[in-house]
Short mmCIF file of C-alpha atoms in Angstrom, two decimals:
data_model
loop_
_atom_site.label_atom_id
_atom_site.label_comp_id
_atom_site.label_asym_id
_atom_site.label_seq_id
_atom_site.Cartn_x
_atom_site.Cartn_y
_atom_site.Cartn_z
CA MET I 1 58.55 38.28 -146.31
CA VAL I 2 57.26 41.39 -144.45
CA VAL I 3 56.09 40.85 -140.79
CA HIS I 4 54.11 43.52 -139.19
CA ASN I 5 54.55 43.32 -135.42
CA ALA I 6 52.75 44.27 -132.21
CA ARG I 7 49.21 44.94 -133.08
CA ALA I 8 46.49 45.37 -130.56
CA GLN I 9 45.59 41.71 -130.34
CA GLN I 10 49.16 40.74 -129.62
CA LYS I 11 49.18 43.24 -126.65
CA LEU I 12 45.84 41.95 -125.37
CA LEU I 13 46.91 38.32 -125.68
CA THR I 14 50.17 39.20 -123.74
CA ILE I 15 48.10 40.81 -120.89
CA LEU I 16 45.63 37.86 -120.81
CA PHE I 17 48.39 35.20 -120.87
CA TYR I 18 50.75 36.68 -118.19
CA GLY I 19 47.77 37.83 -116.14
CA GLY I 20 45.99 34.42 -116.26
CA PHE I 21 49.34 32.72 -115.32
CA GLU I 22 50.01 35.15 -112.50
CA TYR I 23 46.24 34.58 -111.30
CA LEU I 24 46.75 30.86 -111.34
CA LEU I 25 50.03 31.15 -109.23
CA LEU I 26 48.34 33.42 -106.72
CA LEU I 27 45.34 31.10 -106.55
CA GLY I 28 47.45 28.19 -105.93
CA PHE I 29 49.58 30.20 -103.40
CA PHE I 30 46.85 31.28 -101.19
CA LEU I 31 44.41 28.41 -101.60
CA GLY I 32 46.83 25.56 -101.97
CA LYS I 33 48.38 25.62 -98.52
CA ILE I 34 51.01 23.26 -99.73
CA TYR I 35 54.01 25.68 -98.95
CA ASN I 36 54.67 24.78 -95.36
CA ASN I 37 58.12 26.38 -94.94
CA PRO I 38 59.32 29.87 -95.92
CA LYS I 39 61.91 28.48 -98.25
CA GLU I 40 59.18 27.05 -100.58
CA SER I 41 57.00 30.20 -100.08
CA LEU I 42 59.99 32.31 -101.15
CA ILE I 43 60.56 30.21 -104.30
CA VAL I 44 56.96 30.65 -105.34
CA VAL I 45 57.02 34.44 -104.79
CA GLN I 46 60.11 34.66 -106.81
CA ILE I 47 58.40 32.74 -109.77
CA MET I 48 55.46 35.14 -109.41
CA PHE I 49 57.71 38.09 -109.57
CA GLY I 50 59.60 36.75 -112.54
CA VAL I 51 56.31 36.00 -114.42
CA LEU I 52 55.08 39.71 -113.70
CA LEU I 53 58.48 41.07 -114.67
CA LEU I 54 58.48 39.08 -117.94
CA GLY I 55 54.99 40.15 -118.69
CA PHE I 56 55.85 43.82 -118.31
CA VAL I 57 58.88 43.54 -120.47
CA THR I 58 57.18 41.74 -123.21
CA TYR I 59 54.23 44.24 -123.14
CA PHE I 60 56.56 47.24 -123.34
CA LEU I 61 58.65 45.79 -126.08
CA LEU I 62 55.33 45.35 -128.00
CA ILE I 63 54.56 48.90 -127.42
CA LYS I 64 58.14 49.98 -128.48
CA PHE I 65 57.89 48.01 -131.74
CA ALA I 66 54.10 48.87 -132.45
CA ASN I 67 54.76 50.53 -135.79
CA SER I 68 57.83 48.66 -136.82
CA VAL I 69 58.06 46.48 -139.99
CA PHE I 70 60.56 43.62 -140.12
CA ILE I 71 61.62 42.62 -143.65
CA PHE I 72 63.22 39.21 -143.97
CA ALA I 73 64.95 38.83 -147.25
CA LYS I 74 67.33 36.13 -148.70
#
């Protein structure tokens, strides 16, 4: 089986997925007003940073393997 990896659609979906998730976190953070103490706010900010970092890592790995072909053989 030959798998071609990291097409333009995969990069776009990665941006849309992580961007949308980050947008929802920011919307909940600023409009939710459920984070009363600094400890809860810090946890949410760390989650936002982690999602952002994971999105960048995933996107740049897709760029790095843009023209790679993976061959899975028995």
